[in-house]
Coordinates of N, CA, C and O and ligand atoms in Angstrom, one line a residue:
M60 N 7.8 21.1 15.5 CA 8.4 20.0 14.3 C 8.2 18.7 14.7 O 8.3 17.9 15.2
K61 N 6.4 18.1 14.5 CA 5.8 17.3 14.8 C 5.1 16.6 13.6 O 4.6 15.4 13.7
R62 N 5.0 17.2 12.4 CA 4.4 16.9 11.1 C 5.9 16.6 10.3 O 5.9 18.0 9.6
V63 N 5.9 15.9 10.2 CA 7.6 15.6 9.2 C 7.5 14.6 8.2 O 6.9 13.5 8.6
V64 N 7.9 14.5 7.4 CA 8.0 13.6 5.7 C 9.4 13.3 5.9 O 10.3 14.5 5.3
M65 N 10.1 12.4 4.9 CA 11.1 11.8 5.4 C 11.2 11.5 3.8 O 10.3 10.6 2.9
M66 N 11.9 11.8 2.7 CA 12.3 11.9 2.2 C 13.8 11.1 1.6 O 15.0 11.4 2.2
G67 N 14.0 10.8 0.7 CA 15.5 10.2 -0.1 C 14.9 8.7 -1.2 O 14.0 8.3 -0.8
P68 N 16.1 8.6 -1.7 CA 16.2 7.3 -2.3 C 15.8 6.0 -2.0 O 16.4 6.6 -0.7
P69 N 16.0 5.1 -2.6 CA 15.4 4.0 -2.0 C 16.9 3.6 -1.4 O 18.3 3.6 -2.3
G70 N 17.4 3.1 0.1 CA 18.4 2.7 0.3 C 19.4 3.8 1.2 O 20.0 3.6 1.6
A71 N 18.6 4.8 1.1 CA 18.8 6.2 2.0 C 19.2 6.1 3.5 O 19.5 6.9 4.0
G72 N 18.1 5.3 4.1 CA 17.6 4.8 5.5 C 16.8 5.7 5.8 O 16.5 6.2 7.2
K73 N 15.7 6.0 4.8 CA 14.6 6.4 5.7 C 13.9 6.2 6.5 O 13.4 6.3 7.4
G74 N 13.7 4.5 6.3 CA 13.0 3.9 7.4 C 14.0 4.1 8.6 O 12.8 4.1 9.9
T75 N 15.1 3.5 9.1 CA 15.9 3.3 10.3 C 16.2 5.2 10.8 O 15.5 5.2 11.9
Q76 N 15.4 5.9 10.1 CA 16.1 7.1 10.8 C 14.5 8.0 10.8 O 14.5 8.4 11.9
G77 N 13.6 7.5 10.1 CA 11.9 7.8 10.3 C 11.6 7.0 11.9 O 11.0 7.7 12.4
A78 N 12.5 6.4 12.1 CA 11.7 5.1 13.2 C 13.0 6.1 14.4 O 12.1 6.7 15.6
L79 N 13.4 6.3 14.3 CA 14.6 7.3 15.6 C 14.0 8.1 15.6 O 13.6 8.7 16.9
L80 N 13.6 8.9 14.5 CA 13.2 10.4 14.5 C 11.9 10.2 15.6 O 11.4 11.0 16.3
A81 N 10.9 9.5 14.7 CA 9.7 9.0 15.6 C 9.8 9.3 17.2 O 8.7 9.7 17.8
L82 N 10.5 8.2 17.2 CA 10.8 8.0 18.8 C 11.0 9.6 19.8 O 10.0 9.5 20.8
A83 N 12.1 10.0 18.6 CA 12.7 11.1 19.3 C 11.4 12.0 19.8 O 11.4 13.1 20.7
L84 N 10.5 12.2 18.6 CA 9.6 13.4 19.1 C 8.3 12.8 19.5 O 7.2 13.4 20.1
G85 N 8.3 11.7 19.8 CA 7.3 10.9 20.6 C 6.1 10.8 19.4 O 4.9 11.1 20.5
V86 N 5.8 10.5 18.8 CA 5.3 10.7 17.5 C 5.0 9.1 16.7 O 6.2 8.6 16.6
N87 N 3.9 8.6 15.8 CA 3.7 7.4 15.6 C 4.7 7.6 13.8 O 4.6 8.9 13.3
R88 N 5.2 6.6 13.2 CA 5.6 6.6 11.9 C 4.7 5.6 11.2 O 4.2 4.9 11.9
Y89 N 4.6 6.2 9.6 CA 3.9 5.8 8.8 C 4.7 5.3 7.4 O 4.9 6.2 7.0
S90 N 4.6 4.2 7.4 CA 6.0 3.7 6.2 C 5.1 3.4 5.3 O 4.5 2.0 5.4
T91 N 4.9 3.9 4.2 CA 4.0 3.3 3.1 C 4.5 1.8 3.0 O 3.5 1.2 2.2
G92 N 5.4 1.5 2.2 CA 6.1 0.6 2.5 C 5.8 -0.3 3.4 O 5.5 -1.6 3.0
E93 N 6.1 -0.3 4.3 CA 5.2 -1.5 5.5 C 4.3 -1.6 5.4 O 4.0 -3.3 5.6
I94 N 3.3 -0.6 4.9 CA 2.0 -0.9 4.8 C 1.3 -1.9 3.8 O 0.7 -2.7 4.1
L95 N 2.3 -1.5 2.9 CA 1.8 -2.3 1.7 C 2.5 -4.0 1.5 O 1.7 -4.6 1.6
R96 N 3.6 -4.0 2.8 CA 4.2 -5.1 2.6 C 3.3 -6.2 3.4 O 2.8 -7.4 3.6
E97 N 2.5 -5.1 4.8 CA 1.6 -5.8 5.6 C 0.8 -6.2 5.0 O 0.2 -7.6 5.3
A98 N 0.0 -5.4 3.8 CA -1.1 -5.9 3.3 C -1.2 -7.3 2.2 O -2.2 -8.1 2.5
R99 N 0.2 -7.4 2.0 CA 0.8 -8.2 1.1 C 0.9 -9.9 1.9 O -0.1 -10.6 1.6
A100 N 1.3 -9.3 2.8 CA 1.5 -10.8 3.8 C 0.3 -11.3 4.6 O -0.2 -12.6 4.7
A101 N -0.9 -10.1 4.6 CA -2.1 -10.6 5.2 C -3.4 -10.9 4.2 O -4.7 -11.6 4.1
G102 N -2.8 -10.8 2.8 CA -3.3 -11.5 1.7 C -4.7 -10.9 1.5 O -5.2 -11.1 1.0
S103 N -4.7 -9.1 2.1 CA -6.3 -8.2 1.5 C -6.0 -8.1 0.1 O -5.3 -7.8 -0.5
K104 N -7.1 -7.3 0.1 CA -7.6 -6.9 -1.6 C -6.2 -5.9 -1.8 O -5.9 -5.8 -2.6
L105 N -5.9 -4.9 -0.7 CA -4.9 -3.9 -1.2 C -3.8 -4.7 -1.6 O -2.5 -4.2 -2.4
G106 N -3.3 -5.4 -1.0 CA -2.1 -6.4 -0.9 C -2.0 -6.8 -2.5 O -1.0 -6.7 -3.1
L107 N -3.0 -7.7 -2.9 CA -3.1 -8.0 -4.0 C -3.0 -6.6 -5.4 O -2.1 -7.0 -6.1
E108 N -3.7 -5.6 -5.1 CA -3.5 -4.8 -5.7 C -2.1 -4.3 -5.6 O -1.5 -3.8 -7.2
A109 N -1.3 -3.8 -5.0 CA 0.3 -3.5 -4.7 C 1.1 -4.3 -5.6 O 1.9 -4.1 -5.8
K110 N 0.9 -5.8 -5.3 CA 2.0 -6.9 -5.6 C 3.1 -6.5 -7.1 O 3.7 -6.2 -7.0
S111 N 2.1 -6.4 -7.7 CA 2.4 -6.3 -9.2 C 3.2 -5.1 -9.4 O 4.5 -5.3 -10.1
F112 N 2.7 -4.0 -8.9 CA 3.6 -2.8 -8.9 C 4.7 -2.7 -7.9 O 6.1 -2.6 -9.0
M113 N 4.8 -3.6 -6.5 CA 6.1 -3.3 -6.1 C 6.8 -4.3 -6.1 O 8.1 -3.9 -6.8
D114 N 6.9 -5.6 -7.2 CA 7.5 -6.3 -7.4 C 8.5 -6.1 -8.7 O 9.8 -6.1 -9.2
A115 N 7.7 -4.9 -9.7 CA 8.6 -4.6 -10.6 C 9.3 -3.2 -10.3 O 9.8 -2.6 -11.3
G116 N 8.9 -2.8 -9.2 CA 9.7 -1.8 -9.0 C 8.9 -0.4 -9.2 O 9.4 0.8 -9.4
E117 N 7.8 -0.6 -9.7 CA 6.9 0.5 -10.4 C 6.1 1.2 -8.8 O 5.9 0.6 -7.7
L118 N 5.5 2.2 -9.2 CA 4.6 2.8 -7.9 C 3.1 2.4 -7.9 O 2.7 1.8 -9.1
V119 N 2.5 2.1 -7.1 CA 1.4 1.5 -6.9 C 0.6 3.3 -7.0 O 0.8 4.1 -6.4
P120 N -0.5 2.8 -7.6 CA -1.3 4.2 -7.9 C -1.7 5.1 -6.9 O -2.0 4.7 -5.5
D121 N -1.6 6.4 -7.5 CA -1.7 7.6 -6.5 C -2.9 7.7 -5.8 O -2.8 7.6 -4.5
E122 N -4.1 6.9 -6.0 CA -5.3 7.1 -5.4 C -5.6 6.1 -4.1 O -5.8 6.4 -3.1
V123 N -5.1 5.0 -4.8 CA -4.8 4.2 -3.4 C -3.7 4.3 -2.2 O -4.1 4.3 -1.0
M124 N -2.5 4.8 -2.5 CA -2.0 5.4 -1.5 C -2.6 6.9 -0.8 O -2.6 7.0 0.0
L125 N -3.5 7.6 -1.5 CA -3.6 8.6 -0.8 C -5.0 8.4 0.1 O -5.0 8.8 1.1
G126 N -5.9 7.1 -0.5 CA -6.8 6.7 0.2 C -5.7 5.8 1.8 O -6.2 6.1 3.0
I127 N -4.5 5.2 1.6 CA -4.0 4.9 3.1 C -3.5 5.8 4.0 O -3.4 5.7 5.0
I128 N -3.3 6.8 3.4 CA -2.5 8.0 4.1 C -3.8 8.9 4.8 O -3.5 9.3 5.9
D129 N -5.1 8.8 4.3 CA -5.9 9.8 4.5 C -6.5 9.1 5.7 O -6.6 9.5 7.1
E130 N -6.5 7.9 5.5 CA -7.2 6.6 6.6 C -6.0 6.8 8.2 O -6.2 7.3 9.0
A131 N -4.8 6.6 7.6 CA -4.0 6.9 9.0 C -3.6 8.1 9.3 O -3.8 8.1 10.6
L132 N -3.9 9.3 9.1 CA -3.7 10.7 9.3 C -5.1 11.1 10.0 O -5.0 11.8 11.2
A133 N -6.2 10.4 9.8 CA -7.3 10.6 10.3 C -7.6 9.8 11.6 O -8.2 10.1 12.6
S134 N -6.7 8.7 12.1 CA -6.8 7.8 13.1 C -6.3 8.9 14.2 O -5.4 9.8 14.2
P135 N -7.0 8.5 15.6 CA -6.4 9.7 16.9 C -5.1 9.5 17.0 O -4.2 10.4 17.5
E136 N -3.9 8.6 17.0 CA -2.7 8.3 16.9 C -1.5 9.4 16.3 O -0.9 9.6 16.6
A137 N -2.9 9.9 15.4 CA -1.6 11.0 14.5 C -1.8 12.4 14.9 O -1.1 12.9 14.2
S138 N -2.7 12.3 15.8 CA -3.1 14.0 16.5 C -2.2 14.6 16.9 O -1.7 15.5 16.5
P139 N -1.2 14.0 17.6 CA -0.3 14.8 18.2 C 1.0 14.8 16.9 O 2.0 15.8 17.1
G140 N 0.9 14.1 15.9 CA 1.9 14.7 14.8 C 2.4 13.5 14.3 O 1.9 11.9 14.4
Y141 N 3.3 13.0 13.2 CA 3.7 11.9 12.7 C 4.9 12.1 11.5 O 5.3 12.9 11.6
V142 N 5.5 11.2 11.8 CA 6.8 11.0 10.4 C 5.8 10.1 8.9 O 5.9 9.2 9.4
L143 N 6.4 10.8 8.3 CA 6.0 9.8 7.0 C 7.4 9.6 6.5 O 8.2 10.3 5.8
D144 N 7.2 8.2 5.9 CA 8.2 7.6 5.1 C 7.9 6.7 4.1 O 7.4 5.8 3.9
G145 N 8.2 7.2 2.8 CA 7.7 7.0 1.7 C 6.9 7.4 1.0 O 6.6 6.8 -0.1
F146 N 6.0 8.6 1.9 CA 5.0 9.3 1.1 C 5.2 10.6 1.2 O 5.9 10.8 2.8
P147 N 5.1 11.3 0.2 CA 4.7 11.6 -0.8 C 5.7 11.0 -1.6 O 6.8 11.2 -1.4
R148 N 5.5 10.2 -2.9 CA 6.5 9.6 -3.9 C 6.1 10.6 -5.2 O 6.8 10.3 -6.4
T149 N 5.3 11.5 -5.2 CA 5.0 11.7 -7.1 C 4.4 13.2 -6.2 O 3.5 13.3 -5.6
V150 N 4.1 13.9 -7.2 CA 4.0 15.1 -7.0 C 2.0 15.4 -6.7 O 1.7 16.1 -6.4
A151 N 1.8 14.2 -7.4 CA 0.1 14.3 -7.2 C -0.1 13.8 -6.2 O -1.3 14.2 -5.1
Q152 N 0.6 13.0 -5.0 CA 0.6 12.4 -4.0 C 1.0 13.8 -3.1 O 0.5 14.2 -2.1
A153 N 2.0 14.6 -3.3 CA 2.1 15.7 -2.0 C 1.0 16.7 -2.4 O 0.5 17.1 -1.4
D154 N 0.6 16.9 -3.7 CA -0.7 18.2 -3.7 C -1.7 17.3 -3.0 O -2.7 18.1 -2.3
G155 N -2.2 16.0 -3.4 CA -3.3 15.5 -2.4 C -3.1 15.5 -0.7 O -4.2 16.0 0.2
L156 N -2.0 15.7 -0.7 CA -1.6 15.8 0.8 C -1.8 16.7 1.7 O -2.3 17.2 2.7
N157 N -1.1 17.7 0.9 CA -1.3 19.2 0.9 C -3.0 19.6 1.4 O -3.0 20.5 2.4
A158 N -3.6 19.2 0.2 CA -5.2 19.7 0.5 C -5.4 18.9 1.8 O -6.6 20.1 2.6
M159 N -5.3 17.6 1.7 CA -5.4 17.1 3.6 C -5.3 17.8 4.4 O -5.9 18.1 4.9
L160 N -4.0 18.7 4.3 CA -3.4 19.2 5.8 C -4.2 20.4 5.9 O -4.4 20.9 6.9
E161 N -4.2 20.8 4.6 CA -4.7 22.3 4.4 C -6.2 22.3 5.3 O -6.7 23.2 5.8
R162 N -7.3 21.4 4.7 CA -8.6 21.4 5.5 C -8.6 21.2 6.8 O -9.3 21.9 7.4
A163 N -7.3 20.2 7.1 CA -6.9 20.2 8.8 C -6.6 21.1 9.5 O -6.5 21.4 10.7
G164 N -6.1 22.2 8.4 CA -5.3 23.5 9.2 C -3.9 23.3 10.1 O -3.6 23.7 10.6
R165 N -3.5 21.6 9.6 CA -2.4 21.4 10.1 C -1.2 21.2 9.0 O -0.7 20.1 8.7
P166 N -0.6 21.9 8.8 CA 0.4 22.2 7.8 C 1.4 21.3 8.3 O 2.0 20.7 9.1
L167 N 2.7 20.6 7.2 CA 3.7 20.1 7.7 C 4.4 21.1 8.3 O 4.8 22.3 7.8
D168 N 5.6 20.2 9.4 CA 6.5 21.3 10.1 C 7.9 20.9 8.6 O 8.7 22.5 8.9
A169 N 7.9 20.0 8.5 CA 9.4 19.9 7.6 C 9.8 19.0 6.7 O 8.9 17.8 7.2
V170 N 10.2 18.8 5.9 CA 10.8 17.8 4.9 C 12.0 17.4 5.0 O 13.1 18.5 4.9
I171 N 12.2 16.2 5.5 CA 13.8 15.9 5.6 C 14.3 15.3 4.5 O 13.7 14.3 4.2
L172 N 15.2 15.8 3.4 CA 15.4 15.4 2.7 C 17.0 14.5 2.8 O 17.9 15.3 3.1
L173 N 17.0 13.1 2.7 CA 18.2 12.3 3.4 C 19.1 11.9 1.7 O 18.8 11.7 0.8
E174 N 20.3 12.9 1.7 CA 21.4 12.1 0.3 C 22.2 11.5 0.6 O 22.8 11.8 1.2
V175 N 22.4 10.4 -0.5 CA 23.5 9.4 -0.4 C 24.2 9.3 -2.0 O 22.9 9.3 -3.0
A176 N 24.9 9.3 -2.2 CA 24.9 9.1 -3.5 C 24.6 7.7 -4.5 O 24.6 6.7 -3.4
D177 N 24.3 7.5 -5.6 CA 24.4 5.9 -6.6 C 24.8 5.3 -6.2 O 24.1 4.3 -6.1
D178 N 26.0 5.3 -6.2 CA 26.8 3.9 -6.1 C 26.4 3.1 -4.8 O 26.6 2.3 -4.7
E179 N 26.5 4.3 -3.8 CA 26.6 3.9 -2.4 C 25.0 2.8 -2.0 O 25.1 2.3 -1.4
L180 N 24.1 3.6 -3.0 CA 22.9 3.1 -2.3 C 22.9 2.2 -3.3 O 22.3 0.4 -2.6
V181 N 23.4 1.3 -4.4 CA 23.4 0.3 -5.1 C 23.8 -0.6 -4.2 O 23.7 -1.9 -3.7
R182 N 25.2 -0.4 -3.6 CA 25.8 -1.1 -3.0 C 24.9 -1.6 -1.5 O 25.1 -2.7 -1.3
R183 N 24.4 -0.4 -0.7 CA 23.6 -0.7 0.3 C 22.4 -1.9 0.0 O 22.1 -2.4 0.9
L184 N 21.8 -1.7 -1.2 CA 20.6 -2.7 -1.6 C 21.3 -3.7 -1.9 O 20.1 -4.9 -1.5
S185 N 22.1 -3.7 -2.7 CA 22.3 -5.0 -2.9 C 23.1 -6.3 -1.7 O 22.7 -7.4 -1.6
G186 N 23.4 -5.4 -0.8 CA 23.5 -5.9 0.5 C 22.1 -6.3 1.0 O 22.1 -7.5 1.6
R187 N 21.3 -5.6 0.9 CA 20.4 -6.0 1.8 C 19.5 -6.8 1.2 O 19.2 -7.8 2.1
S188 N 19.6 -7.3 -0.3 CA 18.6 -8.2 -1.0 C 19.9 -9.6 -0.1 O 18.5 -10.7 -0.5
L189 N 20.6 -9.6 -0.2 CA 21.2 -10.7 0.5 C 20.3 -11.2 1.8 O 20.2 -12.6 2.4
V190 N 21.0 -10.2 3.0 CA 19.8 -10.4 4.3 C 18.4 -10.4 4.3 O 18.0 -11.5 5.0
D191 N 17.5 -9.7 3.9 CA 16.3 -9.5 4.1 C 15.6 -10.3 2.8 O 14.2 -10.5 3.1
G192 N 16.2 -10.7 1.6 CA 15.5 -11.5 0.4 C 14.2 -10.3 0.7 O 13.2 -11.3 0.0
R193 N 13.9 -9.3 -0.1 CA 13.3 -8.7 -0.3 C 13.2 -8.4 -1.9 O 14.1 -8.2 -2.3
A194 N 12.0 -9.2 -2.0 CA 12.1 -9.4 -3.8 C 12.6 -8.2 -4.3 O 13.4 -8.4 -5.6
D195 N 12.0 -7.0 -4.3 CA 12.4 -6.0 -4.8 C 13.8 -5.0 -4.8 O 13.9 -4.8 -5.5
D196 N 14.6 -5.8 -3.9 CA 15.7 -5.4 -3.6 C 16.9 -6.4 -5.0 O 17.9 -6.0 -4.8
A197 N 16.1 -7.2 -5.7 CA 16.8 -7.6 -6.6 C 17.6 -6.6 -7.5 O 17.2 -5.7 -7.7
P198 N 18.6 -6.8 -8.0 CA 19.4 -5.8 -9.1 C 18.6 -5.5 -9.9 O 19.0 -4.0 -10.2
E199 N 18.1 -6.0 -10.6 CA 17.1 -5.2 -12.1 C 16.2 -4.2 -11.3 O 16.1 -3.1 -11.7
T200 N 15.6 -5.1 -10.1 CA 14.1 -3.9 -9.5 C 15.1 -2.7 -8.8 O 14.4 -1.6 -9.0
V201 N 16.3 -2.6 -8.2 CA 16.9 -1.3 -7.7 C 17.3 -0.7 -8.4 O 17.0 0.5 -8.7
L202 N 17.7 -1.2 -9.9 CA 18.0 0.2 -10.6 C 16.3 0.7 -11.0 O 16.5 2.1 -11.0
R203 N 15.5 0.0 -11.3 CA 14.4 0.3 -11.8 C 13.8 1.5 -10.8 O 13.5 2.6 -10.5
R204 N 13.8 1.1 -9.7 CA 13.6 1.9 -8.5 C 14.4 3.4 -7.9 O 13.6 4.3 -8.0
L205 N 15.7 2.9 -8.3 CA 16.1 4.4 -8.6 C 15.9 5.0 -10.0 O 15.6 6.2 -9.4
A206 N 15.5 4.5 -10.6 CA 15.2 5.8 -12.0 C 13.7 6.1 -11.5 O 13.7 7.5 -12.0
V207 N 12.7 5.2 -11.1 CA 11.2 6.1 -10.9 C 11.7 7.2 -9.9 O 10.9 8.2 -9.9
Y208 N 12.5 6.6 -9.1 CA 12.6 8.2 -7.8 C 13.3 9.2 -8.5 O 12.6 10.7 -8.6
A209 N 14.2 8.7 -9.2 CA 14.4 10.3 -10.5 C 13.5 10.9 -11.2 O 13.2 12.0 -11.1
E210 N 12.9 10.0 -11.7 CA 11.7 10.6 -12.2 C 10.4 10.9 -12.0 O 9.9 12.0 -12.3
E211 N 10.1 10.3 -11.1 CA 8.7 10.7 -10.1 C 8.8 11.5 -8.7 O 8.2 12.1 -8.7
T212 N 9.9 11.0 -8.1 CA 10.3 11.7 -6.7 C 11.2 12.8 -6.3 O 11.0 13.5 -6.0
E213 N 12.3 12.9 -7.4 CA 12.8 14.1 -7.1 C 11.5 15.6 -7.5 O 12.1 16.4 -6.8
P214 N 11.1 15.2 -8.7 CA 10.0 16.3 -8.8 C 9.4 16.9 -7.5 O 8.7 18.0 -7.3
V215 N 9.2 16.1 -6.4 CA 8.4 16.2 -5.2 C 9.4 17.1 -4.2 O 8.6 18.0 -4.1
V216 N 10.7 16.7 -4.6 CA 11.4 17.9 -3.6 C 12.0 19.2 -4.2 O 11.4 20.3 -3.2
E217 N 11.6 19.8 -5.4 CA 11.2 21.0 -6.0 C 10.2 21.3 -6.1 O 10.1 22.8 -5.5
W218 N 9.2 20.5 -6.2 CA 7.7 21.2 -5.2 C 7.5 21.4 -4.0 O 7.5 22.6 -3.7
Y219 N 8.2 21.2 -3.0 CA 8.4 21.6 -1.7 C 8.8 22.7 -1.5 O 8.6 23.6 -0.9
R220 N 10.2 22.5 -2.3 CA 10.6 24.2 -2.0 C 10.1 25.6 -2.6 O 10.4 26.3 -2.5
G221 N 9.0 24.8 -3.5 CA 8.3 26.1 -3.8 C 7.0 26.2 -2.7 O 6.2 27.3 -2.9
T222 N 7.2 26.0 -1.7 CA 5.9 26.0 -0.7 C 6.9 26.6 0.2 O 7.6 26.9 0.8
A223 N 6.0 27.0 1.7 CA 6.4 27.1 2.9 C 6.6 26.5 3.5 O 7.8 26.4 4.4
V224 N 6.9 24.9 3.5 CA 7.6 24.1 4.4 C 9.1 24.1 4.1 O 9.6 23.6 2.7
P225 N 9.8 23.9 5.4 CA 11.1 24.2 5.0 C 12.0 22.5 4.6 O 11.4 21.4 5.0
V226 N 12.4 22.4 3.5 CA 13.4 21.1 3.0 C 14.6 21.6 3.6 O 15.6 22.1 3.5
L227 N 15.2 20.4 4.8 CA 16.5 20.3 5.1 C 17.0 19.6 4.3 O 16.6 17.7 4.9
S228 N 18.2 19.5 3.8 CA 18.9 18.5 3.6 C 20.0 17.7 4.4 O 20.4 19.0 4.8
I229 N 20.2 16.3 4.3 CA 20.9 16.0 5.1 C 21.9 14.8 4.6 O 21.4 14.3 3.8
D230 N 22.9 15.1 4.8 CA 23.9 13.8 4.4 C 23.8 12.6 4.7 O 23.7 12.6 6.4
G231 N 23.3 11.3 4.0 CA 22.6 10.4 4.5 C 24.2 9.3 4.8 O 24.2 8.3 5.1
S232 N 25.4 9.8 4.4 CA 26.4 8.9 3.9 C 27.0 8.3 4.8 O 28.0 7.5 5.0
G233 N 27.2 8.8 6.1 CA 27.3 8.7 7.2 C 26.9 7.8 8.1 O 26.1 6.6 7.8
S234 N 27.5 7.4 9.5 CA 27.0 6.2 10.6 C 25.2 6.7 10.4 O 25.2 7.8 10.8
I235 N 24.7 5.6 11.5 CA 23.2 5.7 11.7 C 23.1 6.9 12.9 O 22.7 7.6 13.1
E236 N 24.2 6.9 13.8 CA 24.1 7.5 14.8 C 24.3 9.4 14.1 O 24.1 10.6 14.8
T237 N 25.4 9.4 13.5 CA 25.8 11.0 12.6 C 24.7 11.3 12.1 O 24.6 12.6 12.2
V238 N 24.1 10.3 11.2 CA 23.1 10.9 10.6 C 21.9 11.4 11.5 O 21.1 12.4 11.4
Q239 N 21.8 10.3 12.5 CA 20.2 10.6 13.3 C 20.7 12.5 13.9 O 20.1 13.1 14.0
S240 N 22.1 12.2 14.8 CA 22.2 13.7 15.0 C 22.3 14.8 14.2 O 21.7 15.9 14.5
S241 N 22.5 14.6 12.8 CA 22.6 16.0 11.8 C 21.1 16.1 11.8 O 20.4 17.6 11.7
I242 N 19.7 15.0 11.9 CA 18.7 15.5 11.4 C 18.3 16.2 12.3 O 17.1 17.2 12.7
Q243 N 18.7 15.7 14.0 CA 18.0 16.2 15.4 C 18.2 17.7 15.3 O 17.7 18.7 15.9
G244 N 19.3 17.7 14.8 CA 20.6 19.3 15.0 C 19.6 20.2 14.2 O 19.1 21.2 14.5
Q245 N 19.3 19.7 12.7 CA 18.7 20.7 12.3 C 17.1 20.8 12.5 O 16.7 22.0 11.8
L246 N 16.5 20.0 13.4 CA 15.3 20.0 13.7 C 15.2 20.7 15.0 O 13.9 21.4 15.2
G247 N 16.2 21.1 15.3 CA 16.6 21.5 16.8 C 15.6 20.7 18.0 O 15.0 20.9 18.4
V248 N 15.6 19.5 18.0 CA 14.7 18.6 18.7 C 16.1 17.7 19.3 O 17.5 17.5 19.0
Ligands
ADP733 P1 12.0 2.0 -0.6 O1 11.9 3.8 -0.6 O2 13.3 1.4 -0.4 O3 12.0 2.0 -2.4 P2 9.3 1.3 0.1 O4 9.3 0.3 1.3 O5 9.3 2.5 0.8 O6 11.2 1.0 -0.2 O7 8.6 0.7 -1.0 C1 8.3 -0.3 -1.5 C2 7.3 -0.4 -2.5 O8 6.1 0.2 -2.3 C3 8.1 0.6 -3.6 O9 9.3 0.2 -4.5 C4 6.4 0.5 -4.7 O10 6.2 -0.3 -5.3 C5 5.3 0.9 -3.1 N1 5.3 2.2 -2.1 C6 5.4 2.4 -1.1 N2 5.4 3.8 -1.0 C7 4.8 4.3 -1.9 C8 3.8 5.3 -2.5 N3 3.9 6.6 -1.8 N4 3.3 5.3 -3.5 C9 3.6 4.5 -4.2 N5 4.5 3.3 -4.1 C10 4.8 3.3 -2.9

């Protein structure tokens, strides 16, 4: 269980749980949201390209995201395994990732789906906007991100259910520790 994808709507806790899981597995975590925010902070070409999409709560184009992941997974640090957080978010990304992993003969071990009710997500994200000041945590943008998740990313869960990769549904509404132990319990780590 060393190649894992974390899925779930914005605010479900993918970042927090992804980091804890990567630590438990002794592998790197790749968060596409963080990679993009760092690119923006550095003022790179990627950052400039991503900015308008992110601020509107829209997705950055698939080719851009596939390029980022291709580069991350090709690095030697990813060879023992990884936790992906925030990717794939569209069926085209899942398909592209699958092709990459098939070429390498290293399929995913599991997809973790963190499930949290919409009203709780909105509550968590509006609290976060006050604390962290992330531009995309503004209320209108949060609603757009949830809609984009329903339109573009929920189909990815169904897509994985049609493959050999196990999709493990986890109740993400409990405390950080409760959710962490249910993830590790399901993965047997
Ligand atoms: P959250 O999951 O809380 O919405 P992230 O930090 O994962 O936040 O992502 C923030 C933003 O970065 C997204 O709204 C989107 O604009 C962009 N982004 C991150 N990952 C992807 C991806 N795989 N495909 C397209 N856009 C992405």
